[in-house]
Amino acid sequence: MFAVHLLAFHFTKLKEDQIKKVDRYLYHMRLSDDVLLDVMARFQAEMVKGLGRDTNSTATVKMLPTFVRSLPDGSEKGDFLAVDLGGSQFRALEVKVFNDGKQSSQLESKFYPTPKEVIQGSGTELFNYVADCLLDFMESKNLQHKKLPLGFTFSFPCKQTKLEEGALLAWTKHFKVRGVQGTDVVSSLRKALQKHKASFIPQSEWLTCAWCKGVVLGTGTNACYMEEMRHIDLVEGDEGRMCINTEWGAFGDDGALDDLRTEFDRELDLGSLNPGKQLFEKMISSLYLGELVRLILLKMTKEGLLFNGKVSTALLTKDKIEMKHVCAMEKYKEGLSNTKEILTELNLFPSEEDCIAVQHVCTIVSFRSANLCAAALAAILTRLRENKKVLRLRTTVGIDGGLYKTHPQYPKRLHKVVRRLVPNCDVRFLLSQSGSAKGAAMVTAVAYRLAAQRKQIDAVLAPFLLSLDTLREVKNKMRAELEYGLKRETQASATVKMLPTYVCGTPDGTESGKFLALDLGGTNFRVLLVKIRSGRRRSVQMYNKIFAIPLEIMQGTGEELFDHIVQCIADFLEYMGIKGARLPLGFTFSFPCRQASIDKGTLVGWTKGFKATDCEGEDVVDMLREAIRRRNEFDLDIVAVVNDTVGTMMTCGYEDPNCEIGLIAGTGSNVCYMEDMKNIEIVEGNEGKMCINTEWGGFGDNGCIDNIRTKYDIQVDEGSLNAGKQRYEKMTSGMYLGEIVRQILIDLTKQGLLFRGQISESLRKRGIFETKFLSQIESDRLALLQVRRILQQLGLDSTCEDSIIVKEVCGAVSRRAAQLCGAGLAAIVEKKRENRGVEHLQITVGVDGTLYKLHPHFSRVLQETVRELAPQCDVTFMLSEDGSGKGAALITAVAKRLHNIGRK
């Protein structure tokens, strides 16, 4: 018994000594965590270089766009073919994909050898061979008469310009086929199939790897991942994500890893088919690790450290030690016996001590491979985490390749080092089953799904894409409706009411004094004190307070509404300490009114969600006076009732005398402009000008624009408080755009094109998709994070692809709104030009409204449309600063000035 323990002790001692000896000899192959973190940082820098348009040419990590933009979502189905070229065997497959909610598939395949004369012959021979094998496979499966989509896995670095096109950059993995580099490999395969007179020509889609975060560790090595489009300078567009094929095998080709490369790495590289290239791959892939072990053992033997210094022929023969030998020697239980057997077959006749040393050499070589691979993968994971702007990333890495699958210790080592280098990433490693070939079929399936979905989405959004001819037609119809509204005999039936405001002048700079202004036009009501100073120190000072109008007041009785307004005025006067002063007051009332004078306004009809009873057909100024009398606390001199568009025009007119048009593009949509009195048949007098409140929101209520209304517009109209009215406003104003988007999203979801066909309860609620969401969504350039956050608020679990579609829907709806608004405005500026009788008009439009101010594209599209449709008009757009409040005070001041002039 003692003898056995003594033997075990000697063996352990022997093992430790041998391990220390090898450790000292291969010291430079052992990499600390600090070194690996440094490698990780170097790789990250190369990734950034590879993604940049100006730096890609000098980057060793090429970061090639694959044009794979989406991952399988489980709705893919159908039969697909796949071919897989990239190693010692060529493979053809048939993949059946089932839409059964489990993302299941069925795969049948056949392997074909890739003879040396083929992989080192001509391109024609190679692709003819691939075509032969594919057709043989199809005949064996009785598929030759079916026209199936084809996915082509071509595992060599290619530059892609689209999904089904890729030009070979360089051969790797012992391939040296002539005449292929720089050519499109998909086109070469198509030609080979055509030449073979195949009964079908497959639709070829190709990719490098089908995983969103994929690593291949085998004969070659590579990784791909889904990168944010905004970071990929090499491809147009910044929405969504695209799979990037890193081609990380070339990392270090510029000398970046020279401090880590050993004499054995250099010797291996010099003896390869491509010296100086794919240096990272030569340090970690299974194609080279066996040879690296051979070179180390050869030198150690020559130095008398192994096999009594006897060098066998096997040790002198290149590639004699293969990766399968390394794997066998590293098995824990039978590793030493395997090692002895393998070395004996190589005529080396090892001692126990030799077997231990050789086994440890294999361990160090393969461990270094796992360490370097982990550092590069950690760099990719860190980038993904930073792209997603999360403190902790949870993700899955798809992994394939013989080294990972067959080496007994490699997976455990790789996982352990990755988790140590990126402790803030929870990584699950998922072993691919037929990853490269099945992946090609899945990418083809996804491409088919996306193409079909694209067709459906385009069909839904097509009615929102208005041609220039359609916009000209809208402009001409608006012009005709403007004329109807101005004429005595047609005004009563006109949809564009062209209401006279009795505002007959614009500020001339002499206005001064203190004025009160009221602003009612939405869910908030404002009271303002405005101090206007004239002369050289001309200025306008404003003090205001905002009061909410509850829904029950908006939709209660008229008396309740105006009593609430007067209560707010009383609070403000007390707050400002001016309750006893009788100040002139301007009342901004942003609803269609028919005016008989500047201080009389009869409400034509409520808009924007108001439904207070006993108001329509009544003079709102009288209703305000009555409410003030009922309260009996103060008195006010109500000089003018003002529409918000008029206030906007007056505010900008105070700064720019050329401003004769006011535009509101916000909750509501409206325009006013200064019209020649001679054209206003419904008002006496032909001299001078008067501001006309067009109330253009009613344009189309007679059916004249029904040809451009969509089913979604009709749904929004029918569900509104004033069905059949304000149709143009319902296509152009902020109050309704979010609801149009909601209706489209519901339709797309019902068609299975969004949110996996699941409509959340909140999305079913009318008005839940606020128009401010459109501005936020279309402003989002941060990896669609804002879009996804908004959708999450609505209970919608969205993918990146969902977010892109939602953003596209918002863009289509808001662009149409801006274009329609621009077409209407073009009709007005053209009318102004003709009124003046000039060839070319210069004019300023004062603009207010949240849609114009806050939406990232609305103002630009509107201005572009006006330029297109009114090319003889040079229109300046001036943003109004508080037009509805300040404008009301200015109109009151102008009215007072003109009244005083009249009395004199």
PDB file of C-alpha atoms in Angstrom, residues 733-903:
ATOM      1  CA  SER A 733     -53.703  68.873 -37.662  1.00  0.00           C
ATOM      2  CA  GLY A 734     -52.014  67.535 -34.565  1.00  0.00           C
ATOM      3  CA  MET A 735     -55.258  66.612 -32.898  1.00  0.00           C
ATOM      4  CA  TYR A 736     -55.886  63.805 -35.378  1.00  0.00           C
ATOM      5  CA  LEU A 737     -52.527  62.580 -36.746  1.00  0.00           C
ATOM      6  CA  GLY A 738     -51.840  60.274 -33.796  1.00  0.00           C
ATOM      7  CA  GLU A 739     -55.280  58.712 -34.211  1.00  0.00           C
ATOM      8  CA  ILE A 740     -54.645  58.094 -37.935  1.00  0.00           C
ATOM      9  CA  VAL A 741     -51.373  56.352 -36.985  1.00  0.00           C
ATOM     10  CA  ARG A 742     -53.196  54.247 -34.375  1.00  0.00           C
ATOM     11  CA  GLN A 743     -55.735  53.063 -36.947  1.00  0.00           C
ATOM     12  CA  ILE A 744     -52.936  52.088 -39.361  1.00  0.00           C
ATOM     13  CA  LEU A 745     -51.013  50.229 -36.623  1.00  0.00           C
ATOM     14  CA  ILE A 746     -54.140  48.249 -35.715  1.00  0.00           C
ATOM     15  CA  ASP A 747     -54.656  47.318 -39.375  1.00  0.00           C
ATOM     16  CA  LEU A 748     -51.006  46.261 -39.831  1.00  0.00           C
ATOM     17  CA  THR A 749     -51.179  44.200 -36.630  1.00  0.00           C
ATOM     18  CA  LYS A 750     -54.354  42.465 -37.805  1.00  0.00           C
ATOM     19  CA  GLN A 751     -52.493  41.582 -41.007  1.00  0.00           C
ATOM     20  CA  GLY A 752     -49.727  40.026 -38.875  1.00  0.00           C
ATOM     21  CA  LEU A 753     -47.177  42.654 -39.946  1.00  0.00           C
ATOM     22  CA  LEU A 754     -46.609  44.167 -36.493  1.00  0.00           C
ATOM     23  CA  PHE A 755     -46.275  43.084 -32.873  1.00  0.00           C
ATOM     24  CA  ARG A 756     -46.569  39.385 -33.809  1.00  0.00           C
ATOM     25  CA  GLY A 757     -50.225  40.018 -34.603  1.00  0.00           C
ATOM     26  CA  GLN A 758     -51.044  40.913 -30.961  1.00  0.00           C
ATOM     27  CA  ILE A 759     -53.014  44.140 -30.365  1.00  0.00           C
ATOM     28  CA  SER A 760     -52.610  45.444 -26.821  1.00  0.00           C
ATOM     29  CA  GLU A 761     -55.701  46.630 -24.950  1.00  0.00           C
ATOM     30  CA  SER A 762     -54.290  50.150 -24.689  1.00  0.00           C
ATOM     31  CA  LEU A 763     -53.799  50.399 -28.468  1.00  0.00           C
ATOM     32  CA  ARG A 764     -57.516  49.742 -28.848  1.00  0.00           C
ATOM     33  CA  LYS A 765     -58.289  52.970 -26.956  1.00  0.00           C
ATOM     34  CA  ARG A 766     -59.153  55.965 -29.140  1.00  0.00           C
ATOM     35  CA  GLY A 767     -56.756  58.886 -28.691  1.00  0.00           C
ATOM     36  CA  ILE A 768     -54.112  56.829 -26.853  1.00  0.00           C
ATOM     37  CA  PHE A 769     -51.505  57.423 -29.587  1.00  0.00           C
ATOM     38  CA  GLU A 770     -50.807  61.104 -28.992  1.00  0.00           C
ATOM     39  CA  THR A 771     -49.526  63.336 -31.773  1.00  0.00           C
ATOM     40  CA  LYS A 772     -46.520  64.275 -29.628  1.00  0.00           C
ATOM     41  CA  PHE A 773     -45.467  60.639 -30.081  1.00  0.00           C
ATOM     42  CA  LEU A 774     -45.043  61.300 -33.814  1.00  0.00           C
ATOM     43  CA  SER A 775     -42.574  64.108 -33.085  1.00  0.00           C
ATOM     44  CA  GLN A 776     -40.673  61.980 -30.557  1.00  0.00           C
ATOM     45  CA  ILE A 777     -40.624  58.900 -32.783  1.00  0.00           C
ATOM     46  CA  GLU A 778     -39.494  60.784 -35.885  1.00  0.00           C
ATOM     47  CA  SER A 779     -36.806  62.607 -33.892  1.00  0.00           C
ATOM     48  CA  ASP A 780     -35.389  59.332 -32.589  1.00  0.00           C
ATOM     49  CA  ARG A 781     -31.863  58.643 -33.772  1.00  0.00           C
ATOM     50  CA  LEU A 782     -30.794  56.655 -30.710  1.00  0.00           C
ATOM     51  CA  ALA A 783     -31.161  53.099 -31.965  1.00  0.00           C
ATOM     52  CA  LEU A 784     -34.984  53.514 -31.936  1.00  0.00           C
ATOM     53  CA  LEU A 785     -34.897  53.423 -28.124  1.00  0.00           C
ATOM     54  CA  GLN A 786     -37.441  56.252 -27.880  1.00  0.00           C
ATOM     55  CA  VAL A 787     -39.764  54.419 -30.271  1.00  0.00           C
ATOM     56  CA  ARG A 788     -39.574  51.223 -28.251  1.00  0.00           C
ATOM     57  CA  ARG A 789     -40.129  53.125 -24.992  1.00  0.00           C
ATOM     58  CA  ILE A 790     -43.308  54.722 -26.359  1.00  0.00           C
ATOM     59  CA  LEU A 791     -44.565  51.383 -27.657  1.00  0.00           C
ATOM     60  CA  GLN A 792     -43.846  49.775 -24.284  1.00  0.00           C
ATOM     61  CA  GLN A 793     -45.995  52.481 -22.636  1.00  0.00           C
ATOM     62  CA  LEU A 794     -48.790  51.283 -24.922  1.00  0.00           C
ATOM     63  CA  GLY A 795     -48.252  47.694 -23.786  1.00  0.00           C
ATOM     64  CA  LEU A 796     -46.652  46.686 -27.072  1.00  0.00           C
ATOM     65  CA  ASP A 797     -43.689  44.327 -27.025  1.00  0.00           C
ATOM     66  CA  SER A 798     -41.889  45.556 -30.119  1.00  0.00           C
ATOM     67  CA  THR A 799     -38.919  44.237 -32.039  1.00  0.00           C
ATOM     68  CA  CYS A 800     -36.426  46.472 -33.823  1.00  0.00           C
ATOM     69  CA  GLU A 801     -38.291  45.738 -37.091  1.00  0.00           C
ATOM     70  CA  ASP A 802     -41.614  46.750 -35.475  1.00  0.00           C
ATOM     71  CA  SER A 803     -40.051  50.045 -34.389  1.00  0.00           C
ATOM     72  CA  ILE A 804     -38.840  50.770 -37.918  1.00  0.00           C
ATOM     73  CA  ILE A 805     -42.319  50.112 -39.349  1.00  0.00           C
ATOM     74  CA  VAL A 806     -43.985  52.323 -36.706  1.00  0.00           C
ATOM     75  CA  LYS A 807     -41.535  55.107 -37.517  1.00  0.00           C
ATOM     76  CA  GLU A 808     -42.277  54.689 -41.216  1.00  0.00           C
ATOM     77  CA  VAL A 809     -46.040  54.914 -40.579  1.00  0.00           C
ATOM     78  CA  CYS A 810     -45.573  58.089 -38.516  1.00  0.00           C
ATOM     79  CA  GLY A 811     -43.406  59.542 -41.300  1.00  0.00           C
ATOM     80  CA  ALA A 812     -45.994  58.810 -43.995  1.00  0.00           C
ATOM     81  CA  VAL A 813     -48.847  60.370 -42.002  1.00  0.00           C
ATOM     82  CA  SER A 814     -46.950  63.500 -40.932  1.00  0.00           C
ATOM     83  CA  ARG A 815     -45.399  64.019 -44.390  1.00  0.00           C
ATOM     84  CA  ARG A 816     -48.828  63.883 -46.023  1.00  0.00           C
ATOM     85  CA  ALA A 817     -50.124  66.394 -43.443  1.00  0.00           C
ATOM     86  CA  ALA A 818     -47.265  68.797 -44.198  1.00  0.00           C
ATOM     87  CA  GLN A 819     -47.720  68.411 -47.966  1.00  0.00           C
ATOM     88  CA  LEU A 820     -51.481  69.027 -47.807  1.00  0.00           C
ATOM     89  CA  CYS A 821     -50.882  72.031 -45.592  1.00  0.00           C
ATOM     90  CA  GLY A 822     -48.267  73.271 -48.093  1.00  0.00           C
ATOM     91  CA  ALA A 823     -50.683  72.785 -51.028  1.00  0.00           C
ATOM     92  CA  GLY A 824     -53.327  74.893 -49.259  1.00  0.00           C
ATOM     93  CA  LEU A 825     -50.800  77.595 -48.412  1.00  0.00           C
ATOM     94  CA  ALA A 826     -49.519  77.642 -52.013  1.00  0.00           C
ATOM     95  CA  ALA A 827     -53.082  78.469 -53.142  1.00  0.00           C
ATOM     96  CA  ILE A 828     -53.119  81.480 -50.809  1.00  0.00           C
ATOM     97  CA  VAL A 829     -49.680  82.888 -51.726  1.00  0.00           C
ATOM     98  CA  GLU A 830     -50.566  82.504 -55.432  1.00  0.00           C
ATOM     99  CA  LYS A 831     -53.791  84.437 -54.791  1.00  0.00           C
ATOM    100  CA  LYS A 832     -51.790  87.167 -53.014  1.00  0.00           C
ATOM    101  CA  ARG A 833     -49.436  87.376 -56.019  1.00  0.00           C
ATOM    102  CA  GLU A 834     -52.333  87.735 -58.444  1.00  0.00           C
ATOM    103  CA  ASN A 835     -54.017  90.325 -56.166  1.00  0.00           C
ATOM    104  CA  ARG A 836     -50.878  92.464 -56.355  1.00  0.00           C
ATOM    105  CA  GLY A 837     -50.541  91.890 -60.108  1.00  0.00           C
ATOM    106  CA  VAL A 838     -46.816  91.042 -59.855  1.00  0.00           C
ATOM    107  CA  GLU A 839     -44.707  88.483 -61.698  1.00  0.00           C
ATOM    108  CA  HIS A 840     -42.827  87.587 -58.522  1.00  0.00           C
ATOM    109  CA  LEU A 841     -44.095  87.920 -54.951  1.00  0.00           C
ATOM    110  CA  GLN A 842     -42.056  88.328 -51.794  1.00  0.00           C
ATOM    111  CA  ILE A 843     -44.102  87.667 -48.682  1.00  0.00           C
ATOM    112  CA  THR A 844     -43.734  86.509 -45.071  1.00  0.00           C
ATOM    113  CA  VAL A 845     -45.912  83.910 -43.360  1.00  0.00           C
ATOM    114  CA  GLY A 846     -46.182  84.066 -39.577  1.00  0.00           C
ATOM    115  CA  VAL A 847     -46.414  80.541 -38.147  1.00  0.00           C
ATOM    116  CA  ASP A 848     -47.377  79.086 -34.791  1.00  0.00           C
ATOM    117  CA  GLY A 849     -48.380  75.660 -33.521  1.00  0.00           C
ATOM    118  CA  THR A 850     -46.701  72.692 -31.861  1.00  0.00           C
ATOM    119  CA  LEU A 851     -46.723  70.550 -34.992  1.00  0.00           C
ATOM    120  CA  TYR A 852     -44.735  73.161 -36.918  1.00  0.00           C
ATOM    121  CA  LYS A 853     -42.449  73.960 -33.980  1.00  0.00           C
ATOM    122  CA  LEU A 854     -41.751  70.532 -32.511  1.00  0.00           C
ATOM    123  CA  HIS A 855     -42.029  68.005 -35.324  1.00  0.00           C
ATOM    124  CA  PRO A 856     -38.562  67.322 -36.810  1.00  0.00           C
ATOM    125  CA  HIS A 857     -39.670  67.341 -40.486  1.00  0.00           C
ATOM    126  CA  PHE A 858     -43.076  69.037 -40.756  1.00  0.00           C
ATOM    127  CA  SER A 859     -41.796  72.591 -41.329  1.00  0.00           C
ATOM    128  CA  ARG A 860     -39.231  71.498 -43.942  1.00  0.00           C
ATOM    129  CA  VAL A 861     -41.725  69.419 -45.956  1.00  0.00           C
ATOM    130  CA  LEU A 862     -44.327  72.201 -45.802  1.00  0.00           C
ATOM    131  CA  GLN A 863     -41.834  74.796 -47.069  1.00  0.00           C
ATOM    132  CA  GLU A 864     -40.580  72.488 -49.835  1.00  0.00           C
ATOM    133  CA  THR A 865     -44.169  71.891 -50.993  1.00  0.00           C
ATOM    134  CA  VAL A 866     -44.930  75.611 -51.144  1.00  0.00           C
ATOM    135  CA  ARG A 867     -41.758  76.200 -53.205  1.00  0.00           C
ATOM    136  CA  GLU A 868     -42.730  73.408 -55.623  1.00  0.00           C
ATOM    137  CA  LEU A 869     -46.342  74.519 -56.065  1.00  0.00           C
ATOM    138  CA  ALA A 870     -45.821  78.303 -56.023  1.00  0.00           C
ATOM    139  CA  PRO A 871     -42.461  78.793 -57.760  1.00  0.00           C
ATOM    140  CA  GLN A 872     -43.139  82.501 -58.484  1.00  0.00           C
ATOM    141  CA  CYS A 873     -43.498  83.273 -54.784  1.00  0.00           C
ATOM    142  CA  ASP A 874     -40.535  83.831 -52.486  1.00  0.00           C
ATOM    143  CA  VAL A 875     -42.035  82.907 -49.109  1.00  0.00           C
ATOM    144  CA  THR A 876     -40.293  83.589 -45.804  1.00  0.00           C
ATOM    145  CA  PHE A 877     -41.563  81.651 -42.788  1.00  0.00           C
ATOM    146  CA  MET A 878     -41.363  83.499 -39.486  1.00  0.00           C
ATOM    147  CA  LEU A 879     -41.948  81.691 -36.221  1.00  0.00           C
ATOM    148  CA  SER A 880     -44.445  83.524 -34.047  1.00  0.00           C
ATOM    149  CA  GLU A 881     -43.531  84.114 -30.446  1.00  0.00           C
ATOM    150  CA  ASP A 882     -46.804  83.780 -28.560  1.00  0.00           C
ATOM    151  CA  GLY A 883     -49.046  84.920 -31.416  1.00  0.00           C
ATOM    152  CA  SER A 884     -52.326  84.020 -29.783  1.00  0.00           C
ATOM    153  CA  GLY A 885     -51.670  86.145 -26.671  1.00  0.00           C
ATOM    154  CA  LYS A 886     -49.380  88.919 -27.833  1.00  0.00           C
ATOM    155  CA  GLY A 887     -51.293  89.069 -31.153  1.00  0.00           C
ATOM    156  CA  ALA A 888     -54.625  89.649 -29.402  1.00  0.00           C
ATOM    157  CA  ALA A 889     -53.109  92.588 -27.478  1.00  0.00           C
ATOM    158  CA  LEU A 890     -51.567  94.045 -30.660  1.00  0.00           C
ATOM    159  CA  ILE A 891     -54.889  93.755 -32.547  1.00  0.00           C
ATOM    160  CA  THR A 892     -56.583  95.481 -29.606  1.00  0.00           C
ATOM    161  CA  ALA A 893     -53.907  98.204 -29.701  1.00  0.00           C
ATOM    162  CA  VAL A 894     -54.238  98.640 -33.488  1.00  0.00           C
ATOM    163  CA  ALA A 895     -58.050  98.725 -33.205  1.00  0.00           C
ATOM    164  CA  LYS A 896     -57.785 101.408 -30.490  1.00  0.00           C
ATOM    165  CA  ARG A 897     -55.364 103.417 -32.662  1.00  0.00           C
ATOM    166  CA  LEU A 898     -57.625 103.191 -35.727  1.00  0.00           C
ATOM    167  CA  HIS A 899     -60.710 104.022 -33.602  1.00  0.00           C
ATOM    168  CA  ASN A 900     -59.005 107.136 -32.238  1.00  0.00           C
ATOM    169  CA  ILE A 901     -57.981 108.186 -35.771  1.00  0.00           C
ATOM    170  CA  GLY A 902     -61.593 107.697 -36.898  1.00  0.00           C
ATOM    171  CA  ARG A 903     -62.934 109.905 -34.069  1.00  0.00           C
TER     172      ARG A 903
END
